[in-house]
Coordinates of N, CA and C in Angstrom, one line a residue:
A27 N 19.7 11.2 -16.1 CA 20.7 10.2 -16.1 C 21.6 10.3 -15.0
E28 N 22.0 11.5 -14.5 CA 22.8 11.5 -13.3 C 22.2 11.0 -12.0
L29 N 20.8 11.1 -12.0 CA 20.0 10.5 -10.8 C 19.9 9.0 -10.8
G30 N 20.3 8.4 -12.0 CA 20.2 7.0 -12.1 C 19.1 6.4 -12.8
F31 N 18.3 7.2 -13.5 CA 17.1 6.7 -14.4 C 17.6 6.2 -15.6
D32 N 16.8 5.2 -16.1 CA 17.1 4.6 -17.4 C 16.4 5.3 -18.6
G33 N 15.5 6.0 -18.3 CA 14.8 6.7 -19.5 C 13.8 7.9 -19.0
V34 N 13.1 8.4 -20.0 CA 12.3 9.5 -19.7 C 10.9 9.1 -20.3
D35 N 9.8 9.3 -19.5 CA 8.5 9.3 -20.0 C 8.1 10.7 -20.4
L36 N 8.2 11.0 -21.7 CA 8.2 12.5 -22.2 C 6.9 12.8 -22.5
A37 N 6.4 14.0 -22.0 CA 5.0 14.4 -22.2 C 4.9 15.2 -23.5
V38 N 4.0 14.7 -24.3 CA 3.7 15.4 -25.7 C 2.2 15.8 -25.6
R39 N 2.0 16.9 -25.0 CA 0.6 17.3 -24.8 C 0.6 18.9 -24.4
E40 N -0.6 19.4 -24.3 CA -0.7 20.9 -24.1 C 0.0 21.1 -22.7
G41 N 0.9 22.3 -22.8 CA 1.6 22.7 -21.6 C 2.8 21.9 -21.3
A42 N 3.2 20.9 -22.1 CA 4.4 20.1 -21.8 C 5.6 20.5 -22.4
H43 N 6.6 19.8 -22.4 CA 7.9 20.1 -23.1 C 7.8 20.0 -24.6
V44 N 7.0 19.1 -25.0 CA 6.8 19.0 -26.5 C 5.3 19.2 -26.7
L45 N 5.0 20.4 -27.4 CA 3.6 20.7 -27.7 C 3.1 20.1 -28.9
P46 N 1.9 19.5 -28.9 CA 1.4 18.7 -30.0 C 1.5 19.5 -31.4
E47 N 1.3 20.8 -31.5 CA 1.4 21.5 -32.7 C 2.9 21.7 -33.2
R48 N 3.8 21.3 -32.3 CA 5.2 21.4 -32.8 C 6.0 20.1 -32.7
V49 N 5.1 19.0 -32.7 CA 5.6 17.7 -32.4 C 6.7 17.2 -33.5
E50 N 6.4 17.6 -34.8 CA 7.3 17.2 -35.8 C 8.7 17.8 -35.7
D51 N 8.8 19.0 -35.1 CA 10.1 19.7 -35.0 C 10.7 19.3 -33.6
D52 N 9.8 19.4 -32.6 CA 10.4 19.4 -31.2 C 10.6 17.9 -30.6
L53 N 9.8 16.9 -31.0 CA 9.9 15.6 -30.5 C 11.3 15.0 -30.9
P54 N 11.7 15.1 -32.2 CA 13.0 14.7 -32.6 C 14.2 15.3 -31.8
K55 N 14.0 16.6 -31.6 CA 15.1 17.3 -30.9 C 15.2 16.9 -29.4
A56 N 14.0 16.7 -28.8 CA 14.0 16.2 -27.3 C 14.6 14.7 -27.4
Y57 N 14.1 13.9 -28.3 CA 14.6 12.6 -28.4 C 16.1 12.5 -28.6
A58 N 16.7 13.3 -29.4 CA 18.1 13.3 -29.6 C 18.9 13.8 -28.4
A59 N 18.3 14.9 -27.7 CA 19.0 15.3 -26.6 C 19.0 14.2 -25.4
I60 N 17.8 13.6 -25.2 CA 17.7 12.6 -24.1 C 18.6 11.4 -24.4
T61 N 18.6 10.8 -25.6 CA 19.3 9.6 -26.0 C 20.9 10.0 -26.0
K62 N 21.3 11.2 -26.4 CA 22.6 11.6 -26.3 C 23.1 11.6 -24.8
A63 N 22.3 11.8 -23.8 CA 22.6 11.7 -22.5 C 22.7 10.3 -22.0
G64 N 22.4 9.3 -22.8 CA 22.6 7.9 -22.5 C 21.4 7.2 -21.9
I65 N 20.2 7.8 -22.0 CA 19.0 7.2 -21.5 C 18.0 7.1 -22.6
A66 N 16.9 6.4 -22.5 CA 16.0 6.0 -23.5 C 14.7 6.8 -23.4
V67 N 13.9 6.8 -24.5 CA 12.5 7.3 -24.5 C 11.6 6.2 -24.9
P68 N 11.3 5.3 -24.0 CA 10.4 4.2 -24.4 C 9.0 4.5 -24.6
M69 N 8.5 5.7 -24.1 CA 7.1 6.0 -24.2 C 6.9 7.5 -24.2
I70 N 5.8 7.9 -24.5 CA 5.4 9.3 -24.4 C 4.0 9.4 -23.7
T71 N 3.7 10.4 -23.0 CA 2.5 10.7 -22.4 C 1.7 11.8 -23.2
T72 N 0.4 11.5 -23.6 CA -0.3 12.3 -24.5 C -1.8 12.4 -24.0
N73 N -2.4 13.3 -24.7 CA -3.9 13.5 -24.5 C -4.7 12.9 -25.6
I74 N -4.0 12.0 -26.4 CA -4.7 11.5 -27.6 C -5.9 10.7 -27.2
A75 N -7.0 10.9 -27.9 CA -8.2 10.2 -27.6 C -9.0 9.9 -28.9
D76 N -8.7 10.7 -30.0 CA -9.5 10.6 -31.2 C -8.7 10.6 -32.3
A77 N -8.8 9.5 -33.2 CA -7.9 9.5 -34.4 C -8.2 10.6 -35.4
R78 N -9.2 11.2 -35.3 CA -9.6 12.4 -36.2 C -9.0 13.7 -35.8
H79 N -8.5 13.8 -34.6 CA -8.0 15.1 -34.1 C -6.8 15.4 -35.1
P80 N -6.6 16.7 -35.4 CA -5.5 17.0 -36.3 C -4.1 16.7 -35.9
A81 N -3.8 16.6 -34.6 CA -2.5 16.4 -34.0 C -2.3 14.9 -33.9
T82 N -3.3 14.0 -33.9 CA -3.0 12.6 -33.6 C -2.1 11.9 -34.5
R83 N -2.4 12.0 -35.8 CA -1.5 11.3 -36.8 C -0.1 11.9 -36.7
R84 N 0.1 13.2 -36.6 CA 1.3 13.7 -36.5 C 2.2 13.2 -35.3
I85 N 1.5 13.1 -34.2 CA 2.2 12.6 -32.9 C 2.6 11.2 -33.2
L86 N 1.7 10.4 -33.6 CA 2.0 8.9 -33.7 C 3.1 8.6 -34.9
Q87 N 2.9 9.4 -36.0 CA 3.9 9.2 -37.0 C 5.3 9.6 -36.7
T88 N 5.4 10.7 -35.9 CA 6.7 11.2 -35.4 C 7.2 10.3 -34.4
A89 N 6.5 9.9 -33.4 CA 7.0 8.9 -32.4 C 7.4 7.6 -33.0
S90 N 6.6 7.1 -33.9 CA 7.0 5.8 -34.6 C 8.3 5.9 -35.4
S91 N 8.5 7.0 -36.0 CA 9.7 7.2 -36.8 C 10.9 7.2 -36.0
L92 N 10.8 7.6 -34.6 CA 11.9 7.6 -33.7 C 12.1 6.3 -33.0
G93 N 11.2 5.3 -33.2 CA 11.2 4.1 -32.5 C 10.5 4.0 -31.2
I94 N 9.7 5.0 -31.0 CA 8.9 5.0 -29.7 C 7.6 4.2 -30.0
R95 N 7.4 3.1 -29.3 CA 6.3 2.1 -29.5 C 5.2 2.1 -28.5
L96 N 5.2 3.0 -27.5 CA 4.2 3.1 -26.5 C 3.8 4.5 -26.3
Y97 N 2.5 4.8 -26.2 CA 2.1 6.1 -25.7 C 1.0 5.9 -24.6
R98 N 1.0 6.8 -23.7 CA -0.1 6.8 -22.7 C -1.2 7.7 -23.2
R99 N -2.5 7.3 -23.0 CA -3.6 8.3 -23.3 C -4.5 8.2 -22.1
P100 N -5.4 9.3 -22.0 CA -6.3 9.3 -20.9 C -7.6 8.4 -21.1
G101 N -8.4 8.4 -20.0 CA -9.6 7.7 -20.2 C -10.6 8.5 -21.0
E102 N -11.9 8.3 -20.8 CA -12.9 8.9 -21.6 C -13.9 9.7 -20.6
K103 N -14.6 10.6 -21.2 CA -15.7 11.2 -20.5 C -17.0 10.5 -20.6
W104 N -17.9 10.7 -19.6 CA -19.1 9.9 -19.6 C -20.1 10.2 -20.6
G105 N -20.1 11.5 -21.1 CA -21.1 11.9 -22.0 C -22.5 11.9 -21.3
N106 N -23.5 11.4 -21.9 CA -24.8 11.3 -21.3 C -25.2 10.0 -20.9
A107 N -24.2 8.9 -20.9 CA -24.5 7.6 -20.6 C -24.7 7.4 -19.1
K108 N -25.6 6.4 -18.8 CA -26.0 6.1 -17.5 C -25.2 5.0 -16.9
S109 N -24.4 4.3 -17.7 CA -23.6 3.1 -17.2 C -22.3 3.0 -17.9
P110 N -21.3 2.4 -17.3 CA -20.0 2.2 -18.1 C -20.2 1.3 -19.3
L111 N -21.0 0.3 -19.3 CA -21.2 -0.5 -20.5 C -21.8 0.2 -21.6
Q112 N -22.8 1.0 -21.3 CA -23.5 1.8 -22.3 C -22.5 2.8 -23.0
R113 N -21.7 3.4 -22.1 CA -20.8 4.5 -22.7 C -19.6 3.7 -23.5
T114 N -19.1 2.6 -23.0 CA -18.2 1.8 -23.7 C -18.7 1.4 -25.1
A115 N -19.9 1.0 -25.2 CA -20.5 0.6 -26.5 C -20.5 1.8 -27.4
E116 N -20.9 3.0 -26.8 CA -20.9 4.2 -27.6 C -19.6 4.6 -28.3
L117 N -18.5 4.3 -27.5 CA -17.1 4.7 -27.9 C -16.5 3.7 -28.8
Q118 N -17.0 2.5 -29.1 CA -16.3 1.6 -29.9 C -16.0 2.0 -31.3
P119 N -16.9 2.8 -32.1 CA -16.4 3.3 -33.4 C -15.1 4.2 -33.3
K120 N -15.1 5.1 -32.3 CA -14.1 6.0 -32.2 C -12.7 5.2 -31.8
L121 N -12.9 4.3 -30.9 CA -11.7 3.5 -30.4 C -11.2 2.6 -31.6
R122 N -12.1 2.1 -32.5 CA -11.7 1.3 -33.6 C -10.8 2.1 -34.6
E123 N -11.3 3.3 -34.8 CA -10.4 4.2 -35.6 C -9.1 4.5 -35.1
L124 N -9.0 4.6 -33.8 CA -7.7 4.9 -33.1 C -6.8 3.7 -33.2
V125 N -7.4 2.4 -33.0 CA -6.6 1.2 -33.1 C -6.1 1.0 -34.4
A126 N -6.9 1.4 -35.4 CA -6.4 1.2 -36.8 C -5.2 2.1 -37.1
L127 N -5.2 3.3 -36.5 CA -4.1 4.2 -36.7 C -2.9 3.7 -35.9
N128 N -3.1 3.1 -34.7 CA -2.0 2.6 -34.0 C -1.4 1.4 -34.7
K129 N -2.2 0.6 -35.3 CA -1.6 -0.6 -36.1 C -0.8 0.0 -37.3
E130 N -1.3 1.1 -37.9 CA -0.6 1.6 -39.1 C 0.9 2.0 -38.6
Y131 N 0.9 2.6 -37.5 CA 2.3 3.1 -37.1 C 2.9 2.1 -36.1
G132 N 2.5 1.0 -35.8 CA 3.1 0.0 -35.0 C 3.3 0.6 -33.6
I133 N 2.3 1.2 -33.0 CA 2.4 1.8 -31.7 C 1.3 1.4 -30.8
F134 N 1.5 1.2 -29.4 CA 0.6 0.8 -28.5 C 0.0 1.9 -27.7
A135 N -1.3 1.9 -27.5 CA -2.0 2.9 -26.6 C -2.2 2.4 -25.3
G136 N -1.6 2.9 -24.3 CA -2.0 2.5 -22.9 C -3.0 3.4 -22.2
I137 N -4.2 2.9 -22.0 CA -5.2 3.8 -21.4 C -4.9 3.9 -19.9
H138 N -4.8 5.2 -19.4 CA -4.4 5.4 -18.1 C -5.6 5.3 -17.2
N139 N -5.6 4.5 -16.2 CA -6.7 4.5 -15.1 C -6.4 5.6 -14.1
H140 N -7.3 6.6 -14.2 CA -7.2 7.8 -13.4 C -8.3 7.8 -12.3
S141 N -8.1 7.7 -11.0 CA -9.2 7.7 -10.1 C -10.0 9.0 -10.2
G142 N -11.4 8.8 -9.9 CA -12.3 9.9 -10.0 C -13.5 9.5 -10.7
F143 N -14.0 10.5 -11.5 CA -15.4 10.3 -12.0 C -15.5 10.2 -13.6
D144 N -14.4 10.0 -14.2 CA -14.4 9.7 -15.6 C -14.4 8.2 -15.9
L145 N -14.8 7.8 -17.2 CA -14.7 6.5 -17.6 C -13.3 6.0 -17.7
G146 N -12.9 4.9 -17.0 CA -11.6 4.5 -17.1 C -10.9 4.6 -15.7
A147 N -11.7 5.0 -14.7 CA -11.2 5.2 -13.3 C -10.7 3.9 -12.7
T148 N -11.3 2.8 -13.1 CA -10.9 1.4 -12.5 C -10.4 0.6 -13.7
P149 N -9.5 -0.4 -13.3 CA -9.0 -1.2 -14.3 C -10.0 -2.0 -15.1
W150 N -11.1 -2.3 -14.4 CA -12.2 -3.0 -15.1 C -12.8 -2.2 -16.3
E151 N -12.9 -0.9 -16.1 CA -13.4 0.0 -17.1 C -12.4 0.1 -18.3
V152 N -11.1 0.1 -18.0 CA -10.1 0.0 -19.1 C -10.2 -1.2 -19.8
F153 N -10.4 -2.4 -19.2 CA -10.5 -3.6 -19.8 C -11.8 -3.6 -20.8
E154 N -12.9 -3.1 -20.3 CA -14.1 -3.0 -21.1 C -13.9 -2.1 -22.4
M155 N -13.1 -1.1 -22.2 CA -12.9 -0.3 -23.4 C -12.0 -0.9 -24.4
A156 N -11.1 -1.8 -23.9 CA -10.0 -2.3 -24.9 C -10.3 -3.7 -25.3
K157 N -11.1 -4.5 -24.7 CA -11.2 -6.0 -24.9 C -11.6 -6.4 -26.2
S158 N -12.3 -5.5 -27.0 CA -12.7 -6.0 -28.4 C -11.6 -5.8 -29.4
F159 N -10.4 -5.2 -29.0 CA -9.3 -4.9 -30.1 C -8.1 -5.7 -29.7
D160 N -7.3 -5.8 -30.7 CA -6.0 -6.5 -30.7 C -5.1 -5.9 -29.6
A161 N -4.7 -6.8 -28.6 CA -3.8 -6.3 -27.5 C -2.5 -5.8 -27.9
R162 N -2.2 -6.0 -29.2 CA -0.9 -5.3 -29.6 C -1.0 -3.8 -29.8
W163 N -2.3 -3.3 -29.8 CA -2.4 -1.9 -30.2 C -3.1 -1.1 -29.1
I164 N -3.8 -1.7 -28.2 CA -4.5 -0.9 -27.1 C -4.6 -1.8 -25.9
G165 N -4.4 -1.1 -24.7 CA -4.5 -1.9 -23.5 C -4.4 -0.9 -22.2
S166 N -3.6 -1.2 -21.4 CA -3.5 -0.5 -20.1 C -2.1 0.1 -19.8
N167 N -2.1 1.4 -19.4 CA -1.0 1.9 -18.7 C -1.4 1.9 -17.1
F168 N -1.0 0.9 -16.5 CA -1.6 0.6 -15.2 C -1.0 1.4 -14.1
D169 N -1.8 2.3 -13.5 CA -1.3 3.2 -12.4 C -1.8 2.5 -11.1
I170 N -0.8 2.1 -10.4 CA -1.0 1.4 -9.1 C -1.7 2.3 -8.0
A171 N -1.3 3.6 -8.0 CA -1.9 4.4 -6.9 C -3.4 4.7 -7.2
H172 N -3.7 5.1 -8.4 CA -5.1 5.3 -8.8 C -5.9 4.0 -8.6
A173 N -5.3 2.9 -9.0 CA -6.1 1.6 -8.9 C -6.3 1.3 -7.4
T174 N -5.3 1.7 -6.5 CA -5.5 1.4 -5.1 C -6.5 2.4 -4.5
I175 N -6.5 3.6 -4.9 CA -7.5 4.6 -4.5 C -8.9 4.0 -4.8
E176 N -9.1 3.5 -5.9 CA -10.4 3.0 -6.3 C -10.7 1.6 -5.8
G177 N -9.7 0.9 -5.4 CA -9.9 -0.6 -4.9 C -8.7 -0.9 -4.0
G178 N -8.7 -0.4 -2.8 CA -7.5 -0.5 -2.0 C -7.1 -1.9 -1.5
L179 N -8.0 -2.9 -1.3 CA -7.7 -4.2 -0.8 C -7.6 -5.2 -2.0
G180 N -8.7 -5.5 -2.5 CA -8.8 -6.5 -3.6 C -9.1 -5.9 -5.0
G181 N -9.6 -4.8 -5.1 CA -10.0 -4.3 -6.3 C -8.9 -4.1 -7.3
W182 N -7.8 -3.5 -6.8 CA -6.6 -3.3 -7.8 C -6.0 -4.6 -8.2
R183 N -6.1 -5.7 -7.3 CA -5.5 -7.0 -7.6 C -6.4 -7.7 -8.7
S184 N -7.7 -7.7 -8.6 CA -8.5 -8.4 -9.6 C -8.5 -7.5 -10.9
G185 N -8.4 -6.3 -10.8 CA -8.3 -5.4 -12.1 C -7.0 -5.8 -12.7
F186 N -5.9 -5.9 -12.1 CA -4.5 -6.2 -12.6 C -4.6 -7.5 -13.3
R187 N -5.2 -8.5 -12.6 CA -5.1 -9.9 -13.1 C -6.0 -9.9 -14.3
L188 N -7.1 -9.2 -14.3 CA -8.0 -9.3 -15.6 C -7.2 -8.7 -16.8
L189 N -6.6 -7.6 -16.6 CA -5.8 -6.9 -17.7 C -4.6 -7.8 -18.2
A190 N -3.9 -8.3 -17.1 CA -2.8 -9.1 -17.4 C -3.1 -10.4 -18.1
S191 N -4.3 -11.0 -17.8 CA -4.7 -12.3 -18.3 C -4.9 -12.1 -19.8
T192 N -5.2 -11.0 -20.3 CA -5.4 -10.7 -21.7 C -4.2 -9.9 -22.4
S193 N -3.1 -9.9 -21.7 CA -1.8 -9.3 -22.2 C -2.0 -7.8 -22.6
R194 N -2.7 -7.1 -21.6 CA -3.0 -5.7 -21.8 C -2.1 -4.7 -21.2
I195 N -1.3 -5.2 -20.1 CA -0.4 -4.4 -19.4 C 0.9 -4.2 -20.0
R196 N 1.2 -3.2 -20.7 CA 2.5 -2.9 -21.3 C 3.3 -1.8 -20.7
M197 N 2.6 -1.0 -20.0 CA 3.2 0.1 -19.3 C 2.7 0.3 -17.9
V198 N 3.4 0.9 -17.0 CA 3.1 1.0 -15.6 C 3.5 2.3 -15.0
S199 N 2.6 2.9 -14.2 CA 2.9 4.1 -13.4 C 2.9 3.9 -11.9
V200 N 3.9 4.4 -11.3 CA 4.0 4.2 -9.8 C 4.2 5.5 -9.1
K201 N 3.3 5.6 -8.0 CA 3.4 6.7 -7.1 C 2.7 6.2 -5.8
D202 N 2.7 7.0 -4.7 CA 2.1 6.6 -3.5 C 1.1 7.7 -2.9
F203 N 0.3 7.4 -2.0 CA -0.7 8.3 -1.5 C -1.2 7.8 -0.2
Y204 N -2.0 8.7 0.5 CA -2.8 8.3 1.6 C -4.1 9.2 1.6
W205 N -5.0 8.7 2.4 CA -6.3 9.5 2.6 C -6.1 10.4 3.8
K206 N -6.4 11.7 3.7 CA -6.4 12.6 4.8 C -7.8 13.1 5.1
R207 N -8.1 13.0 6.3 CA -9.4 13.6 6.9 C -9.2 15.0 7.3
H208 N -10.0 15.9 6.8 CA -10.0 17.3 7.1 C -10.9 17.7 8.3
A209 N -10.7 18.9 8.8 CA -11.6 19.3 9.9 C -13.1 19.3 9.6
N210 N -13.4 19.5 8.4 CA -14.9 19.4 8.1 C -15.4 18.0 7.9
G211 N -14.5 17.1 8.1 CA -15.0 15.6 8.1 C -14.8 14.9 6.6
K212 N -14.4 15.7 5.6 CA -14.2 15.2 4.4 C -12.8 14.5 4.2
W213 N -12.7 13.5 3.4 CA -11.5 12.8 3.1 C -11.1 13.2 1.7
T214 N -9.7 13.3 1.6 CA -9.1 13.7 0.2 C -7.9 12.8 0.1
V215 N -7.4 12.7 -1.2 CA -6.2 11.9 -1.5 C -5.1 12.9 -1.3
R216 N -4.1 12.5 -0.7 CA -2.8 13.2 -0.6 C -1.6 12.4 -1.1
Y217 N -0.9 12.9 -2.1 CA 0.3 12.0 -2.6 C 1.5 12.2 -1.6
C218 N 2.4 11.2 -1.6 CA 3.4 11.3 -0.6 C 4.6 10.5 -1.3
P219 N 5.8 10.5 -0.6 CA 6.9 9.8 -1.0 C 6.6 8.3 -1.2
L220 N 7.2 7.6 -2.1 CA 7.0 6.2 -2.4 C 7.4 5.4 -1.2
G221 N 6.5 4.5 -0.8 CA 6.8 3.6 0.4 C 6.3 4.2 1.7
E222 N 5.8 5.4 1.7 CA 5.2 6.0 2.9 C 3.7 6.0 2.9
G223 N 3.1 5.5 1.9 CA 1.6 5.7 1.8 C 0.9 4.3 1.8
M224 N -0.2 4.2 1.2 CA -1.1 3.0 1.2 C -0.9 2.1 0.1
V225 N -0.1 2.4 -1.0 CA 0.2 1.5 -2.0 C 1.0 0.3 -1.5
D226 N 0.5 -0.9 -1.8 CA 1.3 -2.1 -1.4 C 2.3 -2.4 -2.4
L227 N 3.4 -1.7 -2.4 CA 4.5 -1.7 -3.4 C 5.1 -3.1 -3.6
P228 N 5.4 -3.8 -2.4 CA 6.0 -5.2 -2.6 C 5.0 -6.1 -3.2
A229 N 3.8 -6.1 -3.0 CA 2.8 -7.0 -3.7 C 2.7 -6.6 -5.1
F230 N 2.7 -5.3 -5.5 CA 2.6 -4.9 -6.8 C 3.8 -5.3 -7.7
V231 N 4.9 -5.2 -7.1 CA 6.2 -5.6 -7.7 C 6.1 -7.1 -8.0
R232 N 5.6 -7.9 -7.0 CA 5.5 -9.3 -7.2 C 4.6 -9.7 -8.4
Y233 N 3.5 -9.0 -8.4 CA 2.5 -9.2 -9.5 C 3.2 -8.9 -10.9
L234 N 4.0 -7.8 -11.0 CA 4.7 -7.5 -12.2 C 5.6 -8.6 -12.6
K235 N 6.4 -9.1 -11.6 CA 7.3 -10.2 -11.9 C 6.7 -11.5 -12.3
Q236 N 5.5 -11.8 -11.7 CA 4.8 -13.0 -12.1 C 4.3 -13.0 -13.5
I237 N 4.0 -11.8 -14.2 CA 3.7 -11.7 -15.5 C 4.9 -11.4 -16.5
Q238 N 6.1 -11.4 -15.8 CA 7.3 -11.2 -16.6 C 7.3 -9.8 -17.3
F239 N 6.8 -8.8 -16.5 CA 6.6 -7.4 -17.1 C 8.0 -6.9 -17.5
A240 N 8.1 -6.5 -18.7 CA 9.4 -5.9 -19.2 C 9.2 -4.5 -19.8
G241 N 8.1 -3.8 -19.6 CA 7.8 -2.5 -20.2 C 8.3 -1.4 -19.3
P242 N 8.1 -0.2 -19.6 CA 8.6 1.0 -18.8 C 7.7 1.2 -17.5
I243 N 8.4 1.4 -16.5 CA 7.8 1.8 -15.2 C 8.0 3.3 -15.0
S244 N 6.9 4.1 -15.2 CA 7.1 5.6 -15.0 C 6.9 6.0 -13.6
L245 N 7.8 6.6 -13.0 CA 7.8 7.0 -11.6 C 7.3 8.5 -11.6
H246 N 6.2 8.7 -10.8 CA 5.6 10.0 -10.7 C 5.8 10.6 -9.3
M247 N 6.2 11.8 -9.2 CA 6.3 12.5 -7.9 C 5.4 13.7 -7.9
E248 N 4.2 13.4 -7.3 CA 3.2 14.5 -7.4 C 2.9 15.2 -6.0
Y249 N 3.8 14.8 -5.1 CA 3.7 15.5 -3.8 C 4.5 16.8 -3.7
P250 N 4.1 17.7 -2.8 CA 4.9 19.0 -2.9 C 6.3 18.9 -2.5
S251 N 7.2 19.6 -3.1 CA 8.6 19.7 -2.7 C 8.8 20.8 -1.7
T252 N 9.6 20.7 -0.7 CA 9.9 21.7 0.2 C 10.8 22.7 -0.3
G253 N 10.9 23.8 0.3 CA 11.8 24.9 -0.1 C 11.0 26.1 -0.6
H254 N 11.5 27.2 -0.3 CA 10.8 28.5 -0.5 C 11.1 29.0 -1.9
S255 N 12.2 29.0 -2.4 CA 12.6 29.5 -3.7 C 12.6 28.4 -4.8
P256 N 12.4 28.7 -6.1 CA 12.4 27.8 -7.2 C 13.7 26.9 -7.1
E257 N 14.8 27.5 -6.8 CA 16.1 26.8 -6.8 C 16.0 25.6 -5.7
Q258 N 15.5 26.1 -4.5 CA 15.4 25.0 -3.4 C 14.4 24.0 -3.7
Q259 N 13.3 24.3 -4.4 CA 12.4 23.3 -4.8 C 13.0 22.4 -5.8
H260 N 13.7 22.9 -6.7 CA 14.4 22.0 -7.8 C 15.4 21.1 -7.1
Q261 N 16.1 21.7 -6.2 CA 17.1 20.7 -5.5 C 16.4 19.6 -4.7
Q262 N 15.3 20.0 -4.0 CA 14.5 19.0 -3.3 C 13.9 18.0 -4.2
L263 N 13.4 18.5 -5.4 CA 12.8 17.5 -6.3 C 13.8 16.5 -6.7
Q264 N 15.1 16.8 -7.0 CA 16.1 15.8 -7.3 C 16.3 14.8 -6.2
I265 N 16.3 15.3 -5.1 CA 16.5 14.4 -3.8 C 15.3 13.5 -3.8
D266 N 14.1 14.0 -4.0 CA 12.9 13.1 -3.9 C 12.9 12.1 -5.1
M267 N 13.2 12.4 -6.2 CA 13.4 11.5 -7.4 C 14.4 10.4 -7.2
K268 N 15.5 10.9 -6.6 CA 16.6 9.9 -6.3 C 16.1 8.9 -5.2
R269 N 15.4 9.4 -4.2 CA 15.0 8.5 -3.1 C 13.9 7.6 -3.6
D270 N 12.9 8.1 -4.3 CA 11.9 7.3 -4.8 C 12.3 6.2 -5.7
L271 N 13.3 6.5 -6.6 CA 13.9 5.5 -7.5 C 14.5 4.4 -6.7
A272 N 15.3 4.8 -5.6 CA 15.9 3.8 -4.8 C 14.9 2.9 -4.1
V273 N 13.8 3.4 -3.7 CA 12.7 2.7 -3.0 C 12.2 1.7 -4.0
L274 N 11.9 2.1 -5.3 CA 11.3 1.2 -6.3 C 12.3 0.1 -6.6
R275 N 13.5 0.5 -6.8 CA 14.6 -0.6 -7.1 C 14.8 -1.6 -6.0
S276 N 14.8 -1.1 -4.8 CA 14.9 -2.0 -3.7 C 13.7 -3.0 -3.6
A277 N 12.5 -2.4 -3.8 CA 11.4 -3.3 -3.8 C 11.4 -4.4 -4.9
W278 N 11.9 -4.0 -6.1 CA 12.1 -4.8 -7.3 C 13.1 -6.0 -7.0
A279 N 14.2 -5.6 -6.4 CA 15.3 -6.5 -6.0 C 14.8 -7.5 -5.0
K280 N 13.9 -7.1 -4.0 CA 13.5 -8.0 -3.0 C 12.4 -8.9 -3.3
A281 N 11.6 -8.6 -4.4 CA 10.5 -9.4 -4.8 C 10.8 -10.7 -5.4
A282 N 10.2 -11.7 -4.9 CA 10.4 -13.0 -5.4 C 9.8 -13.3 -6.8

């Protein structure tokens, strides 16, 4: 709140501030502490993928009781499938059960597009997973950095338009990156401060404004913080957060 943020994207998953096995006790406590500070909890980040997992109903029921109507979930594993369409077809029964649970609790699942080798790495794959179901209960948590990694020029744009045209984008994640070439000739992704990498932030913000996006924008800082001690790293992290937030708000203000 002191840094100027409007809310918290609270992680409710293994190793996070709220552990799934303690969600009924700890999520209300975290929610109370955050809202007491004057900021909101519009969404939570989870590893929910299966309605039948013992923690799924407890997480959704507790979040819904607090008025949290959005949760981020990961993509899917490939299994033994040889194509995205084959795997998507195999997953339909499991997704149908999860959508039914979302409807029961009035909560939306945003599938996070995460670059790499799992199903859901591109926005098109997210669309294929969600397209058969009611857009009120499942869609996209659109990560512009991962979408740019997978489709740097036109791919992220067409993926965004596809999901937006079916009212699937209810949540957004923002960070920045660049490709680094190493001495062995291999290229890897390196995350960096917002506005210093390859994400076309002005264009992305314009796209959001064109669809009158009003959901949460979750700002991710995944690049290393300078400083040798934990205290120095913590101080630098706060500086990084404040700077990246200012860059994002400036881009939003400038976008037509």
